[in-house]
Amino acid sequence: MSDVTPGPAGLLPGHTGWQIEYQDDPPAWVAIHRPTPTRLHVLVAHDLPSLRSKIAGAQASAPQHPASRS
């Protein structure tokens, strides 16, 4: 893959924690998120609006963990 962006920065504001990459062959945007050391989310889209939509859907359906107790 090429054009690695460590975070969405200006590409997808509001979606922190995702590594956004563009690959040339086949042409696609790839978003990678590692919420825990044993979980991995990979989303692929042909354009940034589609990728933004997929990330929003993944974040909306992600399980919500209660705050840890002290």
Short mmCIF file of N, CA and C in Angstrom, two decimals, residues 1-37:
data_model
loop_
_atom_site.label_atom_id
_atom_site.label_comp_id
_atom_site.label_asym_id
_atom_site.label_seq_id
_atom_site.Cartn_x
_atom_site.Cartn_y
_atom_site.Cartn_z
N MET A 1 0.84 -1.17 0.00
CA MET A 1 0.00 0.00 0.00
C MET A 1 0.88 1.23 0.00
N SER A 2 0.33 2.31 -0.48
CA SER A 2 1.10 3.54 -0.50
C SER A 2 0.29 4.65 0.14
N ASP A 3 0.89 5.82 0.26
CA ASP A 3 0.23 6.99 0.84
C ASP A 3 -0.35 6.70 2.22
N VAL A 4 0.47 6.18 3.11
CA VAL A 4 0.01 5.84 4.44
C VAL A 4 -0.22 7.10 5.26
N THR A 5 -1.36 7.18 5.89
CA THR A 5 -1.69 8.27 6.78
C THR A 5 -1.91 7.68 8.16
N PRO A 6 -1.13 8.06 9.19
CA PRO A 6 -1.26 7.44 10.49
C PRO A 6 -2.63 7.62 11.13
N GLY A 7 -3.35 8.61 10.75
CA GLY A 7 -4.70 8.82 11.25
C GLY A 7 -5.48 9.54 10.18
N PRO A 8 -6.76 9.70 10.36
CA PRO A 8 -7.54 10.32 9.31
C PRO A 8 -7.25 11.80 9.11
N ALA A 9 -6.62 12.44 10.09
CA ALA A 9 -6.23 13.86 10.00
C ALA A 9 -7.28 14.66 9.24
N GLY A 10 -6.95 15.19 8.09
CA GLY A 10 -7.90 15.98 7.32
C GLY A 10 -8.79 15.14 6.42
N LEU A 11 -8.48 13.86 6.26
CA LEU A 11 -9.27 13.03 5.36
C LEU A 11 -10.65 12.72 5.92
N LEU A 12 -10.70 12.27 7.14
CA LEU A 12 -11.96 11.89 7.77
C LEU A 12 -12.02 12.45 9.18
N PRO A 13 -12.25 13.74 9.33
CA PRO A 13 -12.28 14.32 10.67
C PRO A 13 -13.34 13.66 11.54
N GLY A 14 -13.02 13.48 12.80
CA GLY A 14 -13.96 12.87 13.73
C GLY A 14 -13.83 11.37 13.86
N HIS A 15 -13.01 10.76 13.04
CA HIS A 15 -12.84 9.30 13.10
C HIS A 15 -11.41 8.98 13.55
N THR A 16 -11.09 9.37 14.77
CA THR A 16 -9.74 9.12 15.27
C THR A 16 -9.57 7.65 15.61
N GLY A 17 -8.35 7.21 15.62
CA GLY A 17 -8.06 5.82 15.96
C GLY A 17 -8.02 4.90 14.75
N TRP A 18 -8.31 5.43 13.58
CA TRP A 18 -8.28 4.64 12.36
C TRP A 18 -7.04 5.00 11.56
N GLN A 19 -6.36 3.99 11.04
CA GLN A 19 -5.23 4.22 10.13
C GLN A 19 -5.81 4.18 8.72
N ILE A 20 -5.65 5.25 7.97
CA ILE A 20 -6.22 5.36 6.63
C ILE A 20 -5.09 5.23 5.61
N GLU A 21 -5.28 4.34 4.63
CA GLU A 21 -4.27 4.13 3.59
C GLU A 21 -4.95 4.08 2.24
N TYR A 22 -4.23 4.52 1.22
CA TYR A 22 -4.70 4.36 -0.15
C TYR A 22 -3.79 3.35 -0.83
N GLN A 23 -4.40 2.35 -1.47
CA GLN A 23 -3.59 1.38 -2.21
C GLN A 23 -3.86 1.57 -3.70
N ASP A 24 -2.81 1.37 -4.49
CA ASP A 24 -2.91 1.60 -5.93
C ASP A 24 -3.49 0.43 -6.70
N ASP A 25 -3.22 -0.79 -6.28
CA ASP A 25 -3.62 -1.95 -7.07
C ASP A 25 -4.19 -3.05 -6.20
N PRO A 26 -5.48 -3.27 -6.22
CA PRO A 26 -6.50 -2.48 -6.90
C PRO A 26 -6.73 -1.17 -6.17
N PRO A 27 -7.15 -0.13 -6.88
CA PRO A 27 -7.33 1.17 -6.25
C PRO A 27 -8.44 1.15 -5.21
N ALA A 28 -8.08 1.46 -3.98
CA ALA A 28 -9.06 1.45 -2.89
C ALA A 28 -8.51 2.16 -1.67
N TRP A 29 -9.41 2.67 -0.85
CA TRP A 29 -9.06 3.24 0.45
C TRP A 29 -9.27 2.16 1.48
N VAL A 30 -8.32 2.03 2.40
CA VAL A 30 -8.38 1.01 3.44
C VAL A 30 -8.30 1.70 4.79
N ALA A 31 -9.20 1.33 5.69
CA ALA A 31 -9.19 1.86 7.06
C ALA A 31 -8.96 0.69 8.01
N ILE A 32 -8.00 0.86 8.92
CA ILE A 32 -7.66 -0.19 9.88
C ILE A 32 -7.79 0.38 11.28
N HIS A 33 -8.46 -0.37 12.14
CA HIS A 33 -8.64 0.05 13.53
C HIS A 33 -8.36 -1.14 14.43
N ARG A 34 -7.55 -0.92 15.47
CA ARG A 34 -7.23 -1.97 16.45
C ARG A 34 -7.72 -1.50 17.82
N PRO A 35 -8.99 -1.80 18.15
CA PRO A 35 -9.52 -1.35 19.44
C PRO A 35 -8.87 -2.03 20.63
N THR A 36 -8.41 -3.25 20.45
CA THR A 36 -7.68 -3.98 21.49
C THR A 36 -6.58 -4.77 20.80
N PRO A 37 -5.63 -5.30 21.55
CA PRO A 37 -4.56 -6.08 20.91
C PRO A 37 -5.06 -7.33 20.17
#
